[in-house]
Short mmCIF file of C-alpha atoms in Angstrom, two decimals:
data_model
loop_
_atom_site.label_atom_id
_atom_site.label_comp_id
_atom_site.label_asym_id
_atom_site.label_seq_id
_atom_site.Cartn_x
_atom_site.Cartn_y
_atom_site.Cartn_z
CA MET A 834 -32.42 -12.45 36.79
CA ILE A 835 -30.03 -15.34 36.08
CA GLU A 836 -32.64 -16.87 33.81
CA LYS A 837 -32.92 -13.67 31.83
CA LEU A 838 -29.18 -13.50 31.48
CA THR A 839 -28.78 -17.08 30.30
CA LYS A 840 -31.60 -16.65 27.82
CA TRP A 841 -30.02 -13.50 26.44
CA ALA A 842 -26.68 -15.28 26.19
CA ARG A 843 -28.24 -18.27 24.44
CA LEU A 844 -29.99 -16.05 21.93
CA LYS A 845 -26.88 -14.06 21.17
CA SER A 846 -24.64 -17.08 20.96
CA PRO A 847 -26.21 -20.51 20.55
CA TRP A 848 -23.59 -23.25 20.70
CA ILE A 849 -24.12 -26.15 18.39
CA LEU A 850 -23.05 -29.75 18.39
CA HIS A 851 -22.63 -31.46 15.06
CA LEU A 852 -23.84 -35.04 15.27
CA ASN A 853 -23.32 -37.40 12.36
CA THR A 854 -25.70 -40.31 12.71
CA GLY A 855 -24.70 -42.15 9.55
CA ALA A 856 -24.68 -39.42 6.93
CA CYS A 857 -22.81 -39.56 3.64
CA ASN A 858 -20.61 -36.56 4.53
CA ALA A 859 -22.36 -34.20 2.13
CA CYS A 860 -24.44 -32.45 4.77
CA ASP A 861 -21.50 -32.56 7.15
CA ILE A 862 -19.19 -30.66 4.84
CA GLU A 863 -21.94 -28.16 4.12
CA ILE A 864 -22.29 -27.56 7.87
CA VAL A 865 -18.54 -27.05 8.22
CA ASP A 866 -18.75 -24.87 5.14
CA ALA A 867 -21.25 -22.65 6.92
CA LEU A 868 -18.61 -22.02 9.59
CA THR A 869 -15.92 -20.95 7.13
CA PRO A 870 -15.33 -17.45 5.68
CA ARG A 871 -17.88 -17.22 2.88
CA PHE A 872 -20.90 -18.04 5.03
CA ASP A 873 -19.38 -17.51 8.48
CA VAL A 874 -22.11 -18.29 11.01
CA GLU A 875 -19.87 -17.02 13.75
CA ARG A 876 -21.19 -13.55 12.98
CA PHE A 877 -24.46 -14.70 14.56
CA GLY A 878 -22.48 -15.95 17.55
CA ILE A 879 -23.01 -19.56 16.50
CA LEU A 880 -20.09 -21.68 17.62
CA LEU A 881 -19.40 -25.33 16.90
CA LYS A 882 -18.72 -27.19 20.13
CA ALA A 883 -17.12 -30.55 20.59
CA THR A 884 -19.14 -31.97 23.46
CA PRO A 885 -22.89 -32.27 23.97
CA ARG A 886 -22.50 -30.92 27.52
CA HIS A 887 -21.65 -27.49 26.12
CA ALA A 888 -24.25 -27.42 23.39
CA ASP A 889 -27.67 -25.75 23.13
CA VAL A 890 -28.52 -27.03 19.68
CA ILE A 891 -27.82 -30.47 18.23
CA VAL A 892 -27.42 -30.36 14.47
CA CYS A 893 -28.08 -33.87 13.16
CA THR A 894 -27.18 -35.19 9.74
CA GLY A 895 -27.91 -38.49 8.13
CA PRO A 896 -30.35 -41.33 8.61
CA VAL A 897 -30.27 -43.18 11.91
CA THR A 898 -28.33 -46.44 11.69
CA ARG A 899 -29.00 -49.21 14.17
CA GLN A 900 -25.59 -48.88 15.75
CA THR A 901 -25.79 -45.14 16.37
CA LYS A 902 -29.35 -45.18 17.73
CA ASP A 903 -28.40 -45.70 21.37
CA ARG A 904 -25.57 -43.18 21.08
CA ILE A 905 -27.93 -40.52 19.76
CA ILE A 906 -30.20 -40.98 22.74
CA ARG A 907 -27.22 -40.82 25.09
CA ILE A 908 -25.92 -37.65 23.48
CA TYR A 909 -29.40 -36.12 23.62
CA GLU A 910 -29.60 -36.89 27.34
CA GLN A 911 -26.18 -35.39 27.97
CA THR A 912 -27.20 -32.06 26.46
CA PRO A 913 -28.42 -29.58 29.09
CA ASP A 914 -31.99 -28.22 28.95
CA PRO A 915 -33.44 -26.42 27.07
CA LYS A 916 -32.15 -28.30 24.05
CA PHE A 917 -33.07 -28.05 20.42
CA VAL A 918 -32.56 -30.40 17.50
CA VAL A 919 -32.09 -29.42 13.87
CA ALA A 920 -32.38 -32.17 11.26
CA VAL A 921 -30.23 -31.22 8.28
CA GLY A 922 -30.84 -32.91 4.93
CA ALA A 923 -33.34 -35.26 3.42
CA CYS A 924 -31.85 -38.29 5.21
CA ALA A 925 -32.22 -36.75 8.64
CA MET A 926 -35.82 -35.90 7.76
CA SER A 927 -36.96 -39.23 6.38
CA GLY A 928 -34.15 -41.55 5.36
CA CYS A 929 -33.91 -40.35 1.76
CA VAL A 930 -32.48 -42.94 -0.66
CA TYR A 931 -31.55 -45.29 2.15
CA ARG A 932 -35.17 -46.04 3.02
CA GLY A 933 -35.64 -49.77 3.04
CA ALA A 934 -32.03 -50.61 3.86
CA TYR A 935 -31.75 -53.14 6.65
CA ASN A 936 -29.54 -51.03 8.88
CA ILE A 937 -31.56 -47.82 8.67
CA ILE A 938 -34.24 -46.89 11.18
CA GLY A 939 -35.37 -43.74 9.39
CA GLY A 940 -35.18 -40.03 10.13
CA ILE A 941 -33.86 -38.46 13.33
CA ASP A 942 -37.43 -37.89 14.54
CA GLN A 943 -37.80 -41.66 14.99
CA VAL A 944 -35.37 -41.43 17.89
CA ILE A 945 -35.37 -37.91 19.36
CA PRO A 946 -37.75 -34.93 19.01
CA VAL A 947 -36.83 -32.51 16.21
CA ASP A 948 -37.51 -28.74 16.20
CA ILE A 949 -36.45 -27.64 12.73
CA TYR A 950 -36.12 -29.57 9.46
CA VAL A 951 -33.81 -28.31 6.73
CA PRO A 952 -34.60 -30.04 3.42
CA GLY A 953 -32.15 -30.65 0.59
CA CYS A 954 -29.69 -33.28 -0.54
CA PRO A 955 -27.55 -31.72 0.75
CA PRO A 956 -29.01 -28.34 1.75
CA ARG A 957 -26.89 -25.35 0.79
CA PRO A 958 -25.03 -23.65 3.65
CA ASP A 959 -27.36 -20.64 3.28
CA ALA A 960 -30.34 -22.95 3.84
CA ILE A 961 -28.72 -24.35 6.98
CA ILE A 962 -28.09 -20.81 8.27
CA ASP A 963 -31.71 -19.92 7.50
CA GLY A 964 -32.82 -22.95 9.51
CA ILE A 965 -30.72 -21.98 12.51
CA VAL A 966 -31.91 -18.36 12.38
CA LYS A 967 -35.52 -19.58 12.33
CA LEU A 968 -34.66 -21.71 15.33
CA LEU A 969 -33.54 -18.57 17.17
CA LYS A 970 -37.18 -17.41 17.18
CA LYS A 971 -38.10 -20.66 18.85
CA LEU A 972 -35.31 -20.17 21.35
CA GLU A 973 -36.83 -16.82 22.26
CA GLN A 974 -40.11 -18.45 23.26
CA ALA A 975 -38.45 -21.20 25.27
CA LYS A 976 -38.16 -20.88 29.01
CA MET B 385 4.53 -48.86 32.87
CA LYS B 386 0.92 -49.97 32.98
CA LYS B 387 -0.92 -50.16 29.71
CA ILE B 388 -4.15 -48.22 29.44
CA THR B 389 -6.81 -48.50 26.76
CA ILE B 390 -8.57 -45.31 25.81
CA PRO B 391 -11.60 -45.20 23.56
CA ILE B 392 -11.98 -42.36 21.06
CA GLY B 393 -15.34 -41.84 19.41
CA PRO B 394 -17.88 -42.53 18.04
CA GLN B 395 -18.71 -38.92 18.94
CA HIS B 396 -15.45 -37.11 19.48
CA PRO B 397 -14.20 -33.58 18.88
CA ALA B 398 -11.34 -34.80 16.71
CA LEU B 399 -13.56 -36.85 14.44
CA LYS B 400 -16.04 -35.49 11.96
CA GLU B 401 -17.69 -38.84 11.43
CA PRO B 402 -18.75 -41.64 13.74
CA ILE B 403 -15.96 -44.16 14.16
CA SER B 404 -14.50 -45.67 17.28
CA LEU B 405 -10.77 -46.00 17.83
CA ARG B 406 -9.34 -47.97 20.71
CA MET B 407 -5.84 -46.96 21.68
CA THR B 408 -3.65 -48.98 24.00
CA ILE B 409 -1.16 -46.54 25.43
CA GLU B 410 1.86 -46.71 27.66
CA GLY B 411 2.43 -43.27 29.09
CA GLU B 412 2.19 -40.96 26.10
CA VAL B 413 3.13 -43.55 23.49
CA ILE B 414 0.59 -45.53 21.49
CA LYS B 415 1.37 -49.24 21.62
CA ASP B 416 -1.58 -50.61 19.76
CA ALA B 417 -4.59 -49.30 17.96
CA ASP B 418 -7.85 -50.81 16.93
CA ILE B 419 -10.50 -49.40 14.64
CA ARG B 420 -14.13 -50.28 15.17
CA LEU B 421 -16.56 -49.69 12.38
CA GLY B 422 -20.25 -49.94 11.82
CA TYR B 423 -21.66 -46.66 13.08
CA ASN B 424 -22.11 -45.49 9.57
CA HIS B 425 -23.04 -48.80 7.98
CA ARG B 426 -26.25 -48.34 6.06
CA GLY B 427 -26.48 -51.50 3.98
CA ILE B 428 -26.10 -49.87 0.59
CA GLU B 429 -24.87 -53.00 -1.20
CA LYS B 430 -27.95 -54.98 -0.20
CA LEU B 431 -30.23 -52.06 -1.00
CA ALA B 432 -28.67 -51.77 -4.45
CA GLU B 433 -29.90 -55.26 -5.29
CA SER B 434 -33.50 -54.08 -4.99
CA LYS B 435 -33.09 -51.00 -7.19
CA THR B 436 -32.75 -50.68 -10.96
CA TYR B 437 -29.44 -49.76 -12.61
CA ILE B 438 -30.58 -46.17 -13.18
CA GLN B 439 -31.79 -45.76 -9.57
CA ASN B 440 -28.51 -47.17 -8.34
CA ILE B 441 -26.53 -44.30 -9.89
CA TYR B 442 -28.12 -41.97 -7.35
CA LEU B 443 -27.70 -44.46 -4.54
CA MET B 444 -24.00 -44.91 -5.39
CA GLU B 445 -23.61 -41.14 -5.39
CA ARG B 446 -24.78 -41.11 -1.80
CA ILE B 447 -22.17 -43.56 -0.59
CA CYS B 448 -20.06 -40.52 0.06
CA GLY B 449 -20.66 -36.80 -0.23
CA ILE B 450 -17.06 -35.83 -0.91
CA CYS B 451 -16.14 -38.34 -3.59
CA SER B 452 -19.66 -38.81 -4.96
CA HIS B 453 -18.54 -38.52 -8.58
CA SER B 454 -15.89 -41.22 -8.00
CA HIS B 455 -18.47 -43.76 -6.95
CA THR B 456 -20.92 -43.03 -9.75
CA THR B 457 -18.19 -43.04 -12.39
CA CYS B 458 -16.82 -46.31 -11.11
CA TYR B 459 -20.32 -47.79 -11.13
CA VAL B 460 -21.40 -46.55 -14.56
CA GLN B 461 -18.10 -47.68 -16.04
CA ALA B 462 -18.84 -51.18 -14.80
CA VAL B 463 -22.38 -51.15 -16.18
CA GLU B 464 -21.21 -49.71 -19.50
CA ALA B 465 -18.63 -52.49 -19.75
CA LEU B 466 -21.35 -55.09 -19.13
CA CYS B 467 -23.60 -53.56 -21.80
CA GLY B 468 -20.69 -53.08 -24.20
CA LEU B 469 -21.51 -49.38 -24.62
CA GLU B 470 -19.12 -47.02 -26.38
CA VAL B 471 -19.48 -43.69 -24.58
CA PRO B 472 -19.04 -40.60 -26.83
CA LYS B 473 -15.74 -38.74 -26.43
CA ARG B 474 -17.37 -35.50 -25.32
CA GLY B 475 -19.19 -37.34 -22.55
CA LEU B 476 -15.95 -38.89 -21.32
CA TYR B 477 -14.20 -35.50 -21.37
CA ILE B 478 -16.95 -33.90 -19.29
CA ARG B 479 -16.80 -36.83 -16.89
CA THR B 480 -13.05 -36.32 -16.54
CA LEU B 481 -13.53 -32.59 -16.03
CA VAL B 482 -15.97 -33.12 -13.17
CA SER B 483 -13.77 -35.79 -11.61
CA GLU B 484 -10.76 -33.46 -11.59
CA LEU B 485 -12.81 -30.59 -10.17
CA GLU B 486 -13.93 -33.00 -7.49
CA ARG B 487 -10.32 -33.92 -6.76
CA ILE B 488 -9.50 -30.22 -6.39
CA HIS B 489 -12.38 -29.68 -3.97
CA SER B 490 -11.52 -32.80 -2.00
CA HIS B 491 -7.81 -31.98 -1.70
CA LEU B 492 -8.50 -28.38 -0.67
CA LEU B 493 -10.96 -29.66 1.90
CA TRP B 494 -8.36 -32.12 3.17
CA LEU B 495 -5.62 -29.50 3.30
CA GLY B 496 -7.88 -27.41 5.51
CA VAL B 497 -8.76 -30.30 7.81
CA ALA B 498 -5.09 -31.35 8.13
CA ALA B 499 -4.09 -27.76 8.94
CA HIS B 500 -6.87 -27.60 11.51
CA GLU B 501 -5.68 -30.81 13.18
CA ALA B 502 -2.14 -29.44 13.23
CA GLY B 503 -3.44 -26.34 14.99
CA PHE B 504 -3.04 -24.02 12.00
CA ASP B 505 -6.58 -22.67 11.79
CA SER B 506 -5.86 -19.70 9.52
CA LEU B 507 -4.78 -22.09 6.75
CA PHE B 508 -7.99 -24.05 7.34
CA MET B 509 -10.07 -20.90 6.81
CA TYR B 510 -8.02 -19.88 3.76
CA THR B 511 -8.34 -23.20 1.96
CA TRP B 512 -12.04 -23.48 2.70
CA ARG B 513 -12.61 -19.96 1.40
CA ASP B 514 -10.83 -20.83 -1.83
CA ARG B 515 -12.68 -24.12 -2.03
CA GLU B 516 -15.87 -22.10 -2.55
CA VAL B 517 -14.54 -21.16 -6.00
CA VAL B 518 -14.44 -24.79 -7.13
CA MET B 519 -17.80 -25.47 -5.47
CA ASP B 520 -19.25 -22.64 -7.57
CA LEU B 521 -17.74 -24.18 -10.71
CA LEU B 522 -19.32 -27.52 -9.90
CA GLU B 523 -22.62 -25.78 -9.31
CA ILE B 524 -22.37 -24.03 -12.68
CA ILE B 525 -21.74 -27.35 -14.43
CA SER B 526 -24.16 -29.61 -12.60
CA GLY B 527 -26.62 -27.46 -10.67
CA ASN B 528 -25.68 -28.80 -7.25
CA ARG B 529 -22.75 -28.11 -4.97
CA VAL B 530 -22.13 -31.58 -3.63
CA HIS B 531 -24.04 -34.38 -5.33
CA TYR B 532 -23.52 -33.49 -8.99
CA ALA B 533 -25.55 -36.28 -10.60
CA ILE B 534 -23.71 -35.63 -13.86
CA ASN B 535 -23.19 -39.30 -14.76
CA THR B 536 -25.66 -41.55 -16.42
CA ILE B 537 -25.22 -44.93 -18.04
CA GLY B 538 -23.84 -44.20 -21.49
CA GLY B 539 -22.48 -40.70 -20.88
CA VAL B 540 -23.25 -37.53 -18.94
CA ARG B 541 -26.49 -35.66 -18.38
CA ARG B 542 -25.43 -32.05 -18.98
CA ASP B 543 -23.38 -30.36 -21.67
CA ILE B 544 -20.91 -27.53 -21.16
CA SER B 545 -21.37 -24.16 -22.89
CA GLU B 546 -18.71 -21.67 -24.01
CA GLN B 547 -19.60 -19.32 -21.14
CA GLN B 548 -19.12 -22.08 -18.62
CA LYS B 549 -15.73 -22.91 -20.12
CA GLU B 550 -14.58 -19.31 -19.61
CA LYS B 551 -15.79 -19.30 -16.02
CA ILE B 552 -13.96 -22.57 -15.29
CA LEU B 553 -10.69 -21.26 -16.74
CA GLU B 554 -11.01 -18.06 -14.67
CA GLY B 555 -11.64 -20.07 -11.51
CA ILE B 556 -8.68 -22.37 -12.18
CA GLU B 557 -6.38 -19.41 -12.74
CA PHE B 558 -7.36 -17.97 -9.36
CA LEU B 559 -6.91 -21.32 -7.63
CA ARG B 560 -3.50 -21.85 -9.19
CA LYS B 561 -2.23 -18.60 -7.67
CA ARG B 562 -3.61 -19.55 -4.28
CA THR B 563 -2.11 -23.04 -4.47
CA GLU B 564 1.33 -21.58 -5.16
CA TYR B 565 0.90 -19.62 -1.97
CA TYR B 566 -0.04 -22.80 -0.08
CA THR B 567 2.91 -24.69 -1.48
CA ASN B 568 5.17 -21.96 -0.21
CA LEU B 569 3.41 -21.83 3.15
CA GLY B 570 3.08 -25.56 3.69
CA THR B 571 6.72 -26.33 3.01
CA THR B 572 8.46 -23.30 4.55
CA GLU B 573 6.36 -22.20 7.55
CA PRO B 574 8.62 -23.52 10.36
CA THR B 575 5.96 -24.24 13.00
CA PHE B 576 3.72 -26.11 10.58
CA VAL B 577 6.58 -28.15 9.14
CA ALA B 578 7.87 -28.98 12.61
CA ARG B 579 4.42 -30.21 13.62
CA ILE B 580 3.90 -32.51 10.65
CA SER B 581 7.33 -33.79 9.64
CA GLY B 582 8.30 -37.16 11.06
CA VAL B 583 4.75 -37.82 12.27
CA GLY B 584 2.96 -41.01 11.19
CA LYS B 585 5.88 -42.72 9.48
CA LEU B 586 4.98 -45.34 6.90
CA PRO B 587 8.09 -46.81 5.23
CA LYS B 588 7.91 -47.78 1.56
CA GLU B 589 8.03 -51.56 2.16
CA LYS B 590 5.31 -51.35 4.82
CA ALA B 591 3.09 -49.24 2.57
CA ILE B 592 3.31 -51.86 -0.18
CA GLU B 593 2.92 -54.74 2.24
CA LEU B 594 -0.20 -53.26 3.87
CA CYS B 595 -1.73 -52.35 0.49
CA ALA B 596 -2.05 -48.63 1.11
CA VAL B 597 -3.62 -46.69 -1.76
CA GLY B 598 -3.75 -43.18 -3.18
CA PRO B 599 -1.84 -40.22 -1.75
CA THR B 600 -0.95 -42.27 1.36
CA LEU B 601 0.93 -44.73 -0.85
CA ARG B 602 2.41 -42.05 -3.09
CA ALA B 603 3.73 -40.17 -0.04
CA SER B 604 5.73 -43.34 0.73
CA ASP B 605 7.50 -42.94 -2.61
CA VAL B 606 5.51 -45.46 -4.65
CA ALA B 607 4.39 -44.05 -8.00
CA SER B 608 1.06 -45.78 -8.28
CA ASP B 609 -1.97 -44.08 -9.79
CA ILE B 610 -4.84 -45.86 -11.51
CA ARG B 611 -5.10 -42.97 -13.96
CA LYS B 612 -1.65 -43.95 -15.24
CA ASP B 613 -1.54 -47.68 -14.45
CA ASP B 614 -4.92 -48.64 -15.85
CA PRO B 615 -6.32 -45.57 -17.66
CA TYR B 616 -10.09 -45.17 -17.74
CA ALA B 617 -12.20 -42.45 -19.40
CA VAL B 618 -9.74 -40.33 -21.42
CA TYR B 619 -6.74 -40.31 -19.09
CA ASP B 620 -4.59 -42.05 -21.70
CA GLU B 621 -4.90 -38.92 -23.89
CA ILE B 622 -4.17 -36.38 -21.16
CA PRO B 623 -0.60 -35.44 -20.19
CA PHE B 624 -0.03 -35.37 -16.42
CA ASP B 625 2.52 -36.56 -13.85
CA VAL B 626 2.10 -38.90 -10.91
CA CYS B 627 3.15 -36.98 -7.80
CA THR B 628 5.19 -38.67 -5.09
CA ALA B 629 7.11 -37.69 -1.97
CA ASP B 630 9.85 -39.62 -0.20
CA THR B 631 9.47 -38.39 3.38
CA CYS B 632 6.88 -41.09 4.21
CA ASP B 633 5.20 -38.89 6.85
CA VAL B 634 2.33 -36.41 7.15
CA LEU B 635 4.47 -33.72 5.50
CA GLY B 636 4.87 -36.00 2.48
CA ARG B 637 1.10 -36.48 2.30
CA VAL B 638 0.60 -32.72 2.31
CA VAL B 639 3.21 -32.27 -0.43
CA VAL B 640 1.68 -35.01 -2.60
CA ARG B 641 -1.78 -33.51 -2.38
CA VAL B 642 -0.64 -29.97 -3.10
CA LYS B 643 1.32 -31.23 -6.13
CA GLU B 644 -1.76 -33.15 -7.27
CA LEU B 645 -3.78 -29.94 -7.10
CA ILE B 646 -1.39 -28.35 -9.61
CA GLU B 647 -1.66 -31.45 -11.85
CA SER B 648 -5.45 -31.32 -11.63
CA TYR B 649 -5.44 -27.68 -12.79
CA LYS B 650 -3.39 -28.75 -15.80
CA ILE B 651 -5.82 -31.57 -16.58
CA VAL B 652 -8.86 -29.28 -16.29
CA GLU B 653 -7.28 -26.74 -18.64
CA PHE B 654 -6.35 -29.47 -21.10
CA VAL B 655 -9.88 -30.87 -21.04
CA ILE B 656 -11.48 -27.45 -21.57
CA LYS B 657 -9.15 -26.59 -24.45
CA ASN B 658 -9.48 -29.98 -26.15
CA LEU B 659 -13.17 -30.65 -25.57
CA PRO B 660 -14.33 -32.53 -28.70
CA ALA B 661 -17.67 -31.74 -30.34
CA GLY B 662 -20.45 -34.29 -30.60
CA GLU B 663 -22.96 -36.15 -28.52
CA ILE B 664 -22.65 -36.35 -24.74
CA LYS B 665 -24.43 -39.68 -24.28
CA ILE B 666 -25.85 -42.69 -26.02
CA LYS B 667 -28.99 -44.58 -25.16
CA ALA B 668 -28.45 -47.44 -22.75
CA PRO B 669 -30.60 -50.57 -22.54
CA ARG B 670 -32.80 -50.98 -19.49
CA LYS B 671 -31.80 -54.59 -18.99
CA VAL B 672 -28.14 -55.44 -18.65
CA PRO B 673 -26.81 -58.67 -20.20
CA GLU B 674 -25.64 -61.42 -17.89
CA GLY B 675 -22.05 -61.15 -16.68
CA GLU B 676 -19.73 -59.73 -14.07
CA THR B 677 -17.11 -57.03 -14.13
CA VAL B 678 -14.74 -55.00 -12.00
CA SER B 679 -14.20 -51.30 -12.47
CA ARG B 680 -11.31 -49.27 -11.05
CA TYR B 681 -11.12 -45.55 -10.49
CA GLU B 682 -8.58 -43.22 -8.89
CA ALA B 683 -10.68 -41.33 -6.34
CA PRO B 684 -9.12 -38.38 -4.48
CA ARG B 685 -8.33 -40.80 -1.63
CA GLY B 686 -7.03 -43.68 -3.73
CA GLU B 687 -8.18 -46.64 -5.72
CA ASN B 688 -11.89 -47.24 -5.73
CA ILE B 689 -13.19 -50.61 -6.91
CA HIS B 690 -16.73 -51.57 -7.87
CA TYR B 691 -17.75 -55.13 -8.71
CA VAL B 692 -21.05 -55.61 -10.51
CA LYS B 693 -22.70 -58.92 -11.30
CA SER B 694 -25.79 -58.93 -13.45
CA ASN B 695 -28.28 -61.68 -14.13
CA GLY B 696 -29.92 -60.29 -17.24
CA THR B 697 -32.63 -58.30 -15.47
CA ASP B 698 -32.85 -54.56 -14.81
CA LYS B 699 -31.46 -54.97 -11.29
CA PRO B 700 -27.93 -56.02 -10.32
CA GLU B 701 -27.53 -59.38 -8.63
CA ARG B 702 -24.54 -58.24 -6.58
CA LEU B 703 -22.76 -54.97 -6.18
CA LYS B 704 -19.59 -54.73 -4.16
CA VAL B 705 -17.81 -51.50 -3.30
CA ARG B 706 -14.23 -51.33 -2.04
CA ALA B 707 -13.58 -47.73 -1.03
CA PRO B 708 -10.02 -46.37 -0.68
CA THR B 709 -10.31 -45.58 3.03
CA LEU B 710 -10.92 -49.23 3.85
CA ALA B 711 -7.70 -50.17 2.07
CA ASN B 712 -5.83 -47.58 4.12
CA TYR B 713 -6.93 -48.80 7.56
CA PRO B 714 -4.16 -51.38 8.10
CA ALA B 715 -1.58 -48.77 7.15
CA THR B 716 -3.16 -46.29 9.58
CA ILE B 717 -2.76 -48.70 12.48
CA GLU B 718 0.89 -49.11 11.51
CA MET B 719 1.32 -45.32 11.42
CA LEU B 720 -0.30 -44.87 14.83
CA LYS B 721 1.98 -47.38 16.56
CA ASN B 722 4.72 -45.76 18.62
CA GLY B 723 3.30 -42.33 17.94
CA PHE B 724 2.04 -39.92 20.58
CA VAL B 725 -1.52 -39.50 21.76
CA ALA B 726 -1.48 -35.89 20.55
CA ASP B 727 -0.73 -37.11 17.02
CA ILE B 728 -3.81 -39.36 16.73
CA PRO B 729 -6.09 -36.82 15.03
CA LEU B 730 -3.32 -35.66 12.73
CA ILE B 731 -2.29 -39.15 11.61
CA PHE B 732 -5.87 -40.20 11.22
CA ALA B 733 -6.74 -37.10 9.23
CA ALA B 734 -3.67 -37.61 7.02
CA ILE B 735 -5.15 -40.63 5.24
CA ASP B 736 -8.17 -38.44 4.46
CA PRO B 737 -10.55 -40.89 6.05
CA CYS B 738 -14.01 -41.15 4.64
CA ILE B 739 -15.88 -43.34 7.06
CA CYS B 740 -19.10 -43.39 5.12
CA CYS B 741 -17.23 -44.78 2.10
CA ALA B 742 -15.58 -47.51 4.07
CA GLU B 743 -18.57 -48.84 5.98
CA ARG B 744 -19.10 -51.99 4.01
CA VAL B 745 -18.58 -54.94 6.34
CA VAL B 746 -19.24 -54.87 10.03
CA GLU B 747 -16.56 -56.15 12.34
CA LEU B 748 -17.77 -56.94 15.83
CA ILE B 749 -15.34 -57.12 18.70
CA ASP B 750 -16.27 -58.62 22.01
CA VAL B 751 -14.91 -56.16 24.58
CA LYS B 752 -14.64 -58.72 27.37
CA SER B 753 -12.84 -61.48 25.53
CA GLY B 754 -11.28 -59.33 22.80
CA ARG B 755 -12.60 -61.79 20.22
CA SER B 756 -13.31 -60.32 16.83
CA ASP B 757 -15.76 -61.59 14.25
CA ILE B 758 -16.37 -60.49 10.73
CA MET B 759 -20.04 -61.02 10.13
CA THR B 760 -21.77 -61.65 6.88
CA PHE B 761 -24.83 -59.70 5.90
CA SER B 762 -27.16 -62.57 6.67
CA GLU B 763 -25.68 -63.06 10.12
CA ILE B 764 -26.08 -59.40 10.94
CA LYS B 765 -29.62 -59.54 9.72
CA ARG B 766 -30.37 -62.57 11.84
CA LYS B 767 -28.73 -61.19 14.92
CA TYR B 768 -29.84 -57.58 14.80
CA PHE B 769 -32.89 -57.44 12.62
CA CYS B 770 -34.70 -60.29 14.34
CA GLU B 771 -33.88 -58.96 17.78
CA LYS B 772 -35.14 -55.50 17.04
CA LYS B 773 -38.06 -56.40 14.83
CA ARG B 774 -40.56 -55.39 17.44
CA GLU B 775 -39.34 -51.81 17.49
CA THR B 776 -40.97 -49.27 15.23
CA LEU B 777 -39.35 -48.82 11.88
#
């Protein structure tokens, strides 16, 4: 019963954590943009949360830098199960133009498992919303 | 009272980007502050040495997503100076147009963030809604909302049509009306003014001494603007005023930026109405002659400096970026001192920090001994790269 209730609540209102792992700010402002009046993801019940302990979905931007690597893992571990990761932007997918730089490890999937990739440099807010809505289907199947 | 050190970040609700602040507090009052960088350090300068000049335009663009045009313009100006290229007037006008539109988008974005940190969320939503108008204009001109990729060595990549001009003028007219409303709101709304006035004081002498730049400096009553002091592109032909405020606090920084918005609208209208006919770019050589140069640019956050050294090949030998946020850090620490813990996000947001711009050198601080080292690239490489070589790349 409780499980059913929490699942219903998660589907109706997934809470997201925005995690910048070394991005250039472009994807970050597009994510914030998606929260503001023109795109307004709050109509899907999506809320931006400040701490990983409240979040269901981690929205990652940027390539992984060596210094943030351990922090990403820590934040991932702090998030309660079931957790989902969205990689927003070309950098979070593969490293984009920064590939080959000495301080870059690569995409987010080098460090933590990723559920949805949103391509673009940066992706438009509508693309990010589309990614999150597609993730909702995955949420439905999760236990 | 006992002194306590509290860490803020790298992942913190008040910060949009990874940075770590260490505050030493006594009760509610901040006694000392320390900024730790490196979470966003990607190694762009080193990477630039292995890419060609043309490839580097797109790499420079991705130093920062908010002031992307600032970095590319600063970079291409340096390369054009090295090659001795004379960029066509129309190209320079379009470059100026995009840079002013970028300033508008950046200042509106900042106004929203500052209002949000002051607890005035309706203003945040308003400014971000209106910001969509300028984002649409940038998309019309360049085809992308954030990274415009309009610059190339020797000019710009896209021309502007008559239809686009009309659309831009319409958009600017709408934004001007909205900005008048913000000016009224930001300076008369009693709760908002009470929250931001007197916070984060930076006296004029201190601002000059600590080498603050951009709106942070201008809010301390110093009329310094690279567009006026050392005109680049076509700023010497465009009439505009340098905006200052004398309150030296967060209120002053809001006033300066709102005034600058109005100036930017004027510049955009002037550029559209006086756009000369002709070519938009000239062909640039693949190899750049030997030499070194420094290029300056007034980004929305302040003075941006690029240093380029070439060795006669198609790749730069050294490329150094000094972003405005880095220049504002010492001033920020001064502003934080003797402030309240609750003011940290507001003061920090008031310099319009762009961490990804500023992540050039890594400073390492030993927590136990409090010793701080500035490391060179080779040292970092030796220390970190060799240690972690075994891990998968």
